[in-house]
mmCIF file of C-alpha atoms and ligand atoms in Angstrom:
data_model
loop_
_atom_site.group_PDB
_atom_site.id
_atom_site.type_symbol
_atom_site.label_atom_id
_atom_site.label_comp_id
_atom_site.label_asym_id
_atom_site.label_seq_id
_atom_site.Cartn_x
_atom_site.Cartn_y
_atom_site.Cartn_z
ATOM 1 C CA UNK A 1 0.000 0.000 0.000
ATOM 2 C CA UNK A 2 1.697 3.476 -0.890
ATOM 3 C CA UNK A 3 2.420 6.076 1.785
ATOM 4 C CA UNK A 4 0.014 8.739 2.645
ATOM 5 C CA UNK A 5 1.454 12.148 2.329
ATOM 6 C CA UNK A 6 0.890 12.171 6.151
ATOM 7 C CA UNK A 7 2.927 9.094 7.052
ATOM 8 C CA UNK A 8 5.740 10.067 4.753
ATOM 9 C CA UNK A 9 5.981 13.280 6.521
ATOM 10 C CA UNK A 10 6.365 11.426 10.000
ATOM 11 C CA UNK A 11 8.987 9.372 9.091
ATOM 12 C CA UNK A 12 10.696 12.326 7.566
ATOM 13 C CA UNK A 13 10.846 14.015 10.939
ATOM 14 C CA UNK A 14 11.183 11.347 12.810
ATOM 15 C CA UNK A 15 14.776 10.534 10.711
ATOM 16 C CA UNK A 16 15.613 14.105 10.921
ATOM 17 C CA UNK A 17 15.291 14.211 14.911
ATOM 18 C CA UNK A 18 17.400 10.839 15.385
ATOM 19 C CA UNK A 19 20.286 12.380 12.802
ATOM 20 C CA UNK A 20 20.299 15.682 15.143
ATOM 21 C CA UNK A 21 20.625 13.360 18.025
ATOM 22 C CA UNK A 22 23.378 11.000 16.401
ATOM 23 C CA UNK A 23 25.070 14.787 15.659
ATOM 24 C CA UNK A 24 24.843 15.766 18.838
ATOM 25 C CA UNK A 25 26.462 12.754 20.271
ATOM 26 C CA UNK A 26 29.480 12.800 17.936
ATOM 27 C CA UNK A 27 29.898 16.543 18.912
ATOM 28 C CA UNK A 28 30.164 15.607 22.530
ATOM 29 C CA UNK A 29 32.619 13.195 21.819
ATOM 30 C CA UNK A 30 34.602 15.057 19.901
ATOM 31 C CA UNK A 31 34.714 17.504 22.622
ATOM 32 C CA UNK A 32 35.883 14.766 24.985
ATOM 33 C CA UNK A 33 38.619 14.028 22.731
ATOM 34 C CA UNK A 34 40.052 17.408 22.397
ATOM 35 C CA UNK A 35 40.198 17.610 26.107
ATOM 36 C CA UNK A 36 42.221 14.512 25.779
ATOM 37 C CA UNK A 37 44.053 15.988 23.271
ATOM 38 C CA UNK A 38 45.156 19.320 25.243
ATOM 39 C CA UNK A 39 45.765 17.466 27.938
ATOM 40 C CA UNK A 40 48.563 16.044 26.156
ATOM 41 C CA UNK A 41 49.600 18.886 24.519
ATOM 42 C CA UNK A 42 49.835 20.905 27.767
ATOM 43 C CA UNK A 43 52.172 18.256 29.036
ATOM 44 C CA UNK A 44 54.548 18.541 26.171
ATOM 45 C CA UNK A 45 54.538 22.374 25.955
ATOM 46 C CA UNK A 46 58.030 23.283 27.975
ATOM 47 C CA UNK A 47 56.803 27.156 27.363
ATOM 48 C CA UNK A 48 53.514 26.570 29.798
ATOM 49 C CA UNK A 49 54.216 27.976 33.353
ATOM 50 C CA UNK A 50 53.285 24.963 35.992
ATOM 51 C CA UNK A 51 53.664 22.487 33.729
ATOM 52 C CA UNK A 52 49.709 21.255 32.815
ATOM 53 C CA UNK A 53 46.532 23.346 32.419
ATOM 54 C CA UNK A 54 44.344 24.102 35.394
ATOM 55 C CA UNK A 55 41.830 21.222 35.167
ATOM 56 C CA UNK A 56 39.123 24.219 35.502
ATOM 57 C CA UNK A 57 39.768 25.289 32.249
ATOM 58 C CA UNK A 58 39.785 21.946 30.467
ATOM 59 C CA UNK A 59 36.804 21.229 31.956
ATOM 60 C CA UNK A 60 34.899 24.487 30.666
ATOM 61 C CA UNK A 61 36.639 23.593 27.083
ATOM 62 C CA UNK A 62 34.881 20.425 27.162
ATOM 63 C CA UNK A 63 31.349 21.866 28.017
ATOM 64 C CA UNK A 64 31.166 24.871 25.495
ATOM 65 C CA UNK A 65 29.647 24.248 22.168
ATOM 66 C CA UNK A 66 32.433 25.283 20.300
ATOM 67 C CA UNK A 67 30.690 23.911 16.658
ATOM 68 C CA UNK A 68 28.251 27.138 17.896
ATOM 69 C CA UNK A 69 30.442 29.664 17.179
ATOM 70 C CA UNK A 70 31.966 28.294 13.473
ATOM 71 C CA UNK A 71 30.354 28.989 10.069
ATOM 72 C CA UNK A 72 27.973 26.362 9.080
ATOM 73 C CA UNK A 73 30.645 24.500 6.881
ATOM 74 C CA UNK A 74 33.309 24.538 9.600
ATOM 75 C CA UNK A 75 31.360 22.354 12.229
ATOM 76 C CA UNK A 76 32.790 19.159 11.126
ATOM 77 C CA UNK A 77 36.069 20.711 12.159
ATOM 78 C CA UNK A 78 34.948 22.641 15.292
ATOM 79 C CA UNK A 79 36.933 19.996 17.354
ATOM 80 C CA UNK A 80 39.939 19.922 16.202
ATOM 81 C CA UNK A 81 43.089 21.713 17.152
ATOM 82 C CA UNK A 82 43.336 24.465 15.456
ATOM 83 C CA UNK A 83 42.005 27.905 14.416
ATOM 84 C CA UNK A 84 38.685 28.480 11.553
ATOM 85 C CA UNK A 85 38.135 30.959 9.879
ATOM 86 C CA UNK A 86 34.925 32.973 10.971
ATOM 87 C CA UNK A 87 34.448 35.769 7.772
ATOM 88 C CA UNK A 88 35.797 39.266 7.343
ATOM 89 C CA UNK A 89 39.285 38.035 7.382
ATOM 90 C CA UNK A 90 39.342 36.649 11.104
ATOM 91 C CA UNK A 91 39.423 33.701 12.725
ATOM 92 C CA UNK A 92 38.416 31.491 15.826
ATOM 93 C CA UNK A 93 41.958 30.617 17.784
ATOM 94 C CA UNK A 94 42.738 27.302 18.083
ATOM 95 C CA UNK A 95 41.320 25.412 21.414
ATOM 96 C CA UNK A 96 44.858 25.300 22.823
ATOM 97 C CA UNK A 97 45.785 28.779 22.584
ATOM 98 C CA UNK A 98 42.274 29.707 24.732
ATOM 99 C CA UNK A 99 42.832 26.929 27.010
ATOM 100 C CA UNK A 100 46.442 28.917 27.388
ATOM 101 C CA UNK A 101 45.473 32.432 27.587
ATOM 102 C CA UNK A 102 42.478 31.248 30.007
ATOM 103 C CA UNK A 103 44.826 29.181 32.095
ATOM 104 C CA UNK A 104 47.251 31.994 32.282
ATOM 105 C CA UNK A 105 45.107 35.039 33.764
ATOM 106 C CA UNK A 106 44.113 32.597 36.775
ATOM 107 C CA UNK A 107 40.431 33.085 36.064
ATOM 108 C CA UNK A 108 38.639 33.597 39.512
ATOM 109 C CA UNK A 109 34.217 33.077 40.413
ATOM 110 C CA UNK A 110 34.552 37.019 41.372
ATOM 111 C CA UNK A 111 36.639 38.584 38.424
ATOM 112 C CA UNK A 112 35.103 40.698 36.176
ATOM 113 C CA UNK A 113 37.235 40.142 32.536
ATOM 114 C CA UNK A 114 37.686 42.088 29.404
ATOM 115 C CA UNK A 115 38.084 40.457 26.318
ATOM 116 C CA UNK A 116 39.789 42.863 23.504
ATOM 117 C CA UNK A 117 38.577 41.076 19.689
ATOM 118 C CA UNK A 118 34.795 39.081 20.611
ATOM 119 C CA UNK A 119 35.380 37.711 16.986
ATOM 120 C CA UNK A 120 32.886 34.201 17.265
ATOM 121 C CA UNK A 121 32.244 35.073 20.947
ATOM 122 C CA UNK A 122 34.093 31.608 21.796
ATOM 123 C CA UNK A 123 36.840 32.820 24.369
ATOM 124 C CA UNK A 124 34.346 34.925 25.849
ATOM 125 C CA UNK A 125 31.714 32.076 26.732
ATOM 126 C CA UNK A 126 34.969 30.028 27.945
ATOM 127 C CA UNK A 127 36.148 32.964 30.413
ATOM 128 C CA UNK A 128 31.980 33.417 31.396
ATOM 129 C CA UNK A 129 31.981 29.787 32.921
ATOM 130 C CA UNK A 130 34.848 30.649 35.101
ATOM 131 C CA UNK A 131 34.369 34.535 36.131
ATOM 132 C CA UNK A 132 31.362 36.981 37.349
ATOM 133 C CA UNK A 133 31.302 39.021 34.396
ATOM 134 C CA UNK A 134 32.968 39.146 30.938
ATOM 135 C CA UNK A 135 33.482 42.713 28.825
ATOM 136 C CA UNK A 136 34.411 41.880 24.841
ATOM 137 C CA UNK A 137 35.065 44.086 22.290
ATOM 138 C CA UNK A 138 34.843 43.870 18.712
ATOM 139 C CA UNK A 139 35.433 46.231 15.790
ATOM 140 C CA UNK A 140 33.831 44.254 12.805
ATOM 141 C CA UNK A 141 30.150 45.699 13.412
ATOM 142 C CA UNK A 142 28.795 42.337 11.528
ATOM 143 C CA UNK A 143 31.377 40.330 13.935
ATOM 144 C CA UNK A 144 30.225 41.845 16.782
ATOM 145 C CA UNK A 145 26.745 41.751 16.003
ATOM 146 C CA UNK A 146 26.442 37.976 15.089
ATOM 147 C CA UNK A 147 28.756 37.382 18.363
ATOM 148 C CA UNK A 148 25.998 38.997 20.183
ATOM 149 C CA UNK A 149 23.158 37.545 19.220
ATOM 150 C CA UNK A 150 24.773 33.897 19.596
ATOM 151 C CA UNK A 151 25.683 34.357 23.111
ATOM 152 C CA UNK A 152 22.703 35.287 24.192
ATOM 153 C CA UNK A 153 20.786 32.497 22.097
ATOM 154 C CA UNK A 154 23.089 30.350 24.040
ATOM 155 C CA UNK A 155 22.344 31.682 27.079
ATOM 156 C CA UNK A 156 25.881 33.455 28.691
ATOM 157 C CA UNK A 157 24.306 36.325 30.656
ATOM 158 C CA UNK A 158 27.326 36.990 31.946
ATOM 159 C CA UNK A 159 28.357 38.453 29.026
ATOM 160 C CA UNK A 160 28.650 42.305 27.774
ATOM 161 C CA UNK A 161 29.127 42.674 24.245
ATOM 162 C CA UNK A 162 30.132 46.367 22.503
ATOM 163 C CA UNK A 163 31.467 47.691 18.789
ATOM 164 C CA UNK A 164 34.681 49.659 19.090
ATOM 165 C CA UNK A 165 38.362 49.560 19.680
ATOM 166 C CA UNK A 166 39.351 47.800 22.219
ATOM 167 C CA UNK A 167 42.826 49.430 22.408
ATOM 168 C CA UNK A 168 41.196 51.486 24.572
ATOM 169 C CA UNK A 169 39.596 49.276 26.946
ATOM 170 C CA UNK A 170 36.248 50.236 28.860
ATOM 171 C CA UNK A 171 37.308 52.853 31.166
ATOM 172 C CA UNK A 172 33.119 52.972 32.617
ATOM 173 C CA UNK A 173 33.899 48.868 33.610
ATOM 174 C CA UNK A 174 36.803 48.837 35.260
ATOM 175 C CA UNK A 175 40.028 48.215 36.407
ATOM 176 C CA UNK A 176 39.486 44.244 35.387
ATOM 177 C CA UNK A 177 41.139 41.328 37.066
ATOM 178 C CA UNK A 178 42.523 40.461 33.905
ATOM 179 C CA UNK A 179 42.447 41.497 30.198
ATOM 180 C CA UNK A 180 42.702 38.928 27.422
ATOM 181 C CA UNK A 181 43.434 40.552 24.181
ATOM 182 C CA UNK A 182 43.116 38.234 21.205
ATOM 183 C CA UNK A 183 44.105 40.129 18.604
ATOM 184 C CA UNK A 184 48.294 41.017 18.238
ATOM 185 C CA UNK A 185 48.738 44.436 18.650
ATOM 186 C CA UNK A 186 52.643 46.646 18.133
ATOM 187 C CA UNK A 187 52.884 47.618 21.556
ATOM 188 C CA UNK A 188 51.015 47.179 24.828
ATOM 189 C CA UNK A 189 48.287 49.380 24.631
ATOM 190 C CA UNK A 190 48.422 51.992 27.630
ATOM 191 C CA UNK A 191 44.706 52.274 27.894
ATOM 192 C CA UNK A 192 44.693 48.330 28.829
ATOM 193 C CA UNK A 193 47.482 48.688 31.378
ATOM 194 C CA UNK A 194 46.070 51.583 32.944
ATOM 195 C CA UNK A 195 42.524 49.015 33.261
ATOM 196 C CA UNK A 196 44.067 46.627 35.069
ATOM 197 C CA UNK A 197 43.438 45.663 38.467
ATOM 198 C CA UNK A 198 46.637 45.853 41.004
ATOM 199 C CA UNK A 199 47.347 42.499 41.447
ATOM 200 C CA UNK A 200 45.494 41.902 37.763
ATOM 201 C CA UNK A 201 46.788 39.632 34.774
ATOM 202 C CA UNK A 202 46.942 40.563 31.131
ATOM 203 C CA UNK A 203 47.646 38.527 28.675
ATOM 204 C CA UNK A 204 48.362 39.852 24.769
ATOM 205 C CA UNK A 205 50.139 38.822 21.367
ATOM 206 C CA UNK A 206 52.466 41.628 20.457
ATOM 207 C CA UNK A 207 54.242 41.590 17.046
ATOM 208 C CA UNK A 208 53.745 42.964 13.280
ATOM 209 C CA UNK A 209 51.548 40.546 11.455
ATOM 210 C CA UNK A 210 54.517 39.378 9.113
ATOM 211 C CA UNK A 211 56.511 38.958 11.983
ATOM 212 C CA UNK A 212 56.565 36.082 15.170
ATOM 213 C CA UNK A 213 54.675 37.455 17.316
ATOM 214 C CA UNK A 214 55.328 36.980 21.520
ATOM 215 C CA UNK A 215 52.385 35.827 23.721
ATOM 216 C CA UNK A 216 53.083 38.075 27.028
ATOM 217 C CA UNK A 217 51.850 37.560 30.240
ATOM 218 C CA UNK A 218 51.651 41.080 32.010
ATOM 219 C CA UNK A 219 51.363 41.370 35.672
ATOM 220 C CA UNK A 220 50.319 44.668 37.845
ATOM 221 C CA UNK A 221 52.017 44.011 41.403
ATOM 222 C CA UNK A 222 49.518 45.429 44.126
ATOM 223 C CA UNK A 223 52.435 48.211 44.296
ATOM 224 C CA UNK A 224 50.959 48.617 40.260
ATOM 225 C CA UNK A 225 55.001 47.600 39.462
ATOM 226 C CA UNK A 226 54.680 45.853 35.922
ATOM 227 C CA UNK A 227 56.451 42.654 35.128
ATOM 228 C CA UNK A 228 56.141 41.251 31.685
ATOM 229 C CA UNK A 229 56.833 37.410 31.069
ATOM 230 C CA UNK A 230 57.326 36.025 27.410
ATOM 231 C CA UNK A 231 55.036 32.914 27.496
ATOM 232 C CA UNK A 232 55.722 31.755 23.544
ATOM 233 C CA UNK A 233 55.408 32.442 19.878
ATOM 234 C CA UNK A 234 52.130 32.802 18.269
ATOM 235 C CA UNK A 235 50.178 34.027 15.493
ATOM 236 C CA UNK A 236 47.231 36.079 15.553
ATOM 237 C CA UNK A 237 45.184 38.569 13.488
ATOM 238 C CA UNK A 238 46.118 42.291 13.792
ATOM 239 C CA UNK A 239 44.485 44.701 16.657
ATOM 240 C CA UNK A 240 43.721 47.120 14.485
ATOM 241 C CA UNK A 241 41.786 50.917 14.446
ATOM 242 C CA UNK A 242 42.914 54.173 14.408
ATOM 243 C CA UNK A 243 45.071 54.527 17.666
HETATM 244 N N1 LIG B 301 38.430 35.873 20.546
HETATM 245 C C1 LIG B 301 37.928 35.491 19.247
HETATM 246 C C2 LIG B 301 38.996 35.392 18.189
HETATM 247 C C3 LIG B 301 39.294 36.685 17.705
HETATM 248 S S1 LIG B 301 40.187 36.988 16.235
HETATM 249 C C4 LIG B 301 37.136 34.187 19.282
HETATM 250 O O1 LIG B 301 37.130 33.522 20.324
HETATM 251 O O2 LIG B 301 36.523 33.868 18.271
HETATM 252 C C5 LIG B 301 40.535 38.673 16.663
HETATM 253 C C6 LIG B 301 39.365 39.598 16.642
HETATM 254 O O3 LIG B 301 39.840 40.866 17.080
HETATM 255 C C7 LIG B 301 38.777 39.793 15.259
HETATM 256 O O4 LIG B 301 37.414 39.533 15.282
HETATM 257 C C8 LIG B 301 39.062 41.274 14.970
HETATM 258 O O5 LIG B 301 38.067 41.892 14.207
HETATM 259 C C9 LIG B 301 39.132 41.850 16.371
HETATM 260 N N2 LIG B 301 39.854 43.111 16.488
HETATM 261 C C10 LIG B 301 40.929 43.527 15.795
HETATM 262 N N3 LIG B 301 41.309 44.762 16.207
HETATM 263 C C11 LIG B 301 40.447 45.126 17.188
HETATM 264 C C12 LIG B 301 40.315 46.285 17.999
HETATM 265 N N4 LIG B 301 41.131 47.327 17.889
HETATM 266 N N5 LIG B 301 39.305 46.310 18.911
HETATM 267 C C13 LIG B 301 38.443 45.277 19.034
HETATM 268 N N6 LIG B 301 38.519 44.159 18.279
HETATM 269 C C14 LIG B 301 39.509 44.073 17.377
#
């Protein structure tokens, strides 16, 4: 007996719901993996202060979505170890280097954060699991916009987004615990330093975008002395605006 149109459409989206399921279980594992995979990665990286990631952090990369915050076509690769590209010339980093620049402000349940370069939104809804309140900055109006709207579809109300350059902070927020810049800029913006907290961590990529650039780890002493580490190379897009 042939189907009814009725029936056919049933089955239809009954196989749809099972393939989202079956999706959503292969994203979850993947996520496991990468965890794994850091893990590892952590232990062989003889740049990373201590030795091993705080198991905080790895823990908040394996519970955010990360597949969320990729272009459509990029979700097959969403768990894998390196950066995507997200339009307008930018990028997502790769997992380890936001497991690193998470790990390396020491993250706290009371530290208010800013983010300079939202981008996806995807280092910003890593720092939101682990701090009260996350600041992010983007200058890409469409970037910032569609970073907006998918953090709050996803639920991180812990999260203010704004368009505009973040090499000069947002003076009405803070001084911040720490300041995670994702974007490599020519020099440590003074804006930024002047933001941070005494006793505050700032990490940023500084270098020309042809050149290597250095991941530094910037420290304000609670007698606001500042003592810059060189962490490792990296390789970022350019902070850019009209400073
Ligand atoms: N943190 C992002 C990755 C960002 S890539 C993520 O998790 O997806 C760097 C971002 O910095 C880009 O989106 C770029 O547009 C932005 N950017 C560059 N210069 C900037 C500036 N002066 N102020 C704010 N954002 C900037």
């Amino acid at each position: 007996m042939p189907l009814n149109r009725s029936c056919y459409m049933v089955i239809c989206v009954v196989l749809l719901a099972a393939s989202a399921v079956a999706q959503e279980a292969t994203f979850t594992e993947n996520r496991a993996a990468l965890v794994r995979e850091l893990r590892a990665y952590a232990e062989r990286d003889s740049t990373l202060p201590g030795g091993a990631l705080d198991s905080r952090v790895l823990e908040v990369l394996g519970e955010v979505r990360r597949h969320e915050f990729v272009p459509d076509g990029q979700r097959a690769q969403a768990y894998k170890n390196h950066p995507l590209p997200i339009g307008h010339g930018q990028t997502i980093s790769q997992p380890y280097i936001v497991a690193l620049m998470t790990d390396l402000v020491k993250a706290e349940p009371e530290h208010v954060v800013l983010e300079v370069g939202t981008g996806s939104g995807y280092q910003a809804a890593v720092l939101a699991k682990l701090v009260k309140q996350v600041y992010s900055i983007e200058i890409i109006e469409p970037l910032a916009q569609e970073a907006a709207e998918r953090l709050e579809r996803l639920g991180y109300e812990n999260i203010e987004t704004k368009l505009g350059d973040g090499y000069f902070g947002w003076q009405e927020h803070g001084p911040f615990d720490a300041i995670v810049v994702t974007a490599a800029a020519s020099h440590v913006p003074p804006p930024l330093i002047q933001q941070l907290k005494p006793g505050g961590r700032m990490v940023i990529p500084v270098g020309g975008r042809f050149q290597i650039q250095s991941l530094l780890l910037i420290e304000k002493t609670l007698e606001e002395e500042i003592v810059t580490r060189q962490i490792t190379a990296v390789r970022f897009v350019p902070l850019t605006g009209g400073h």
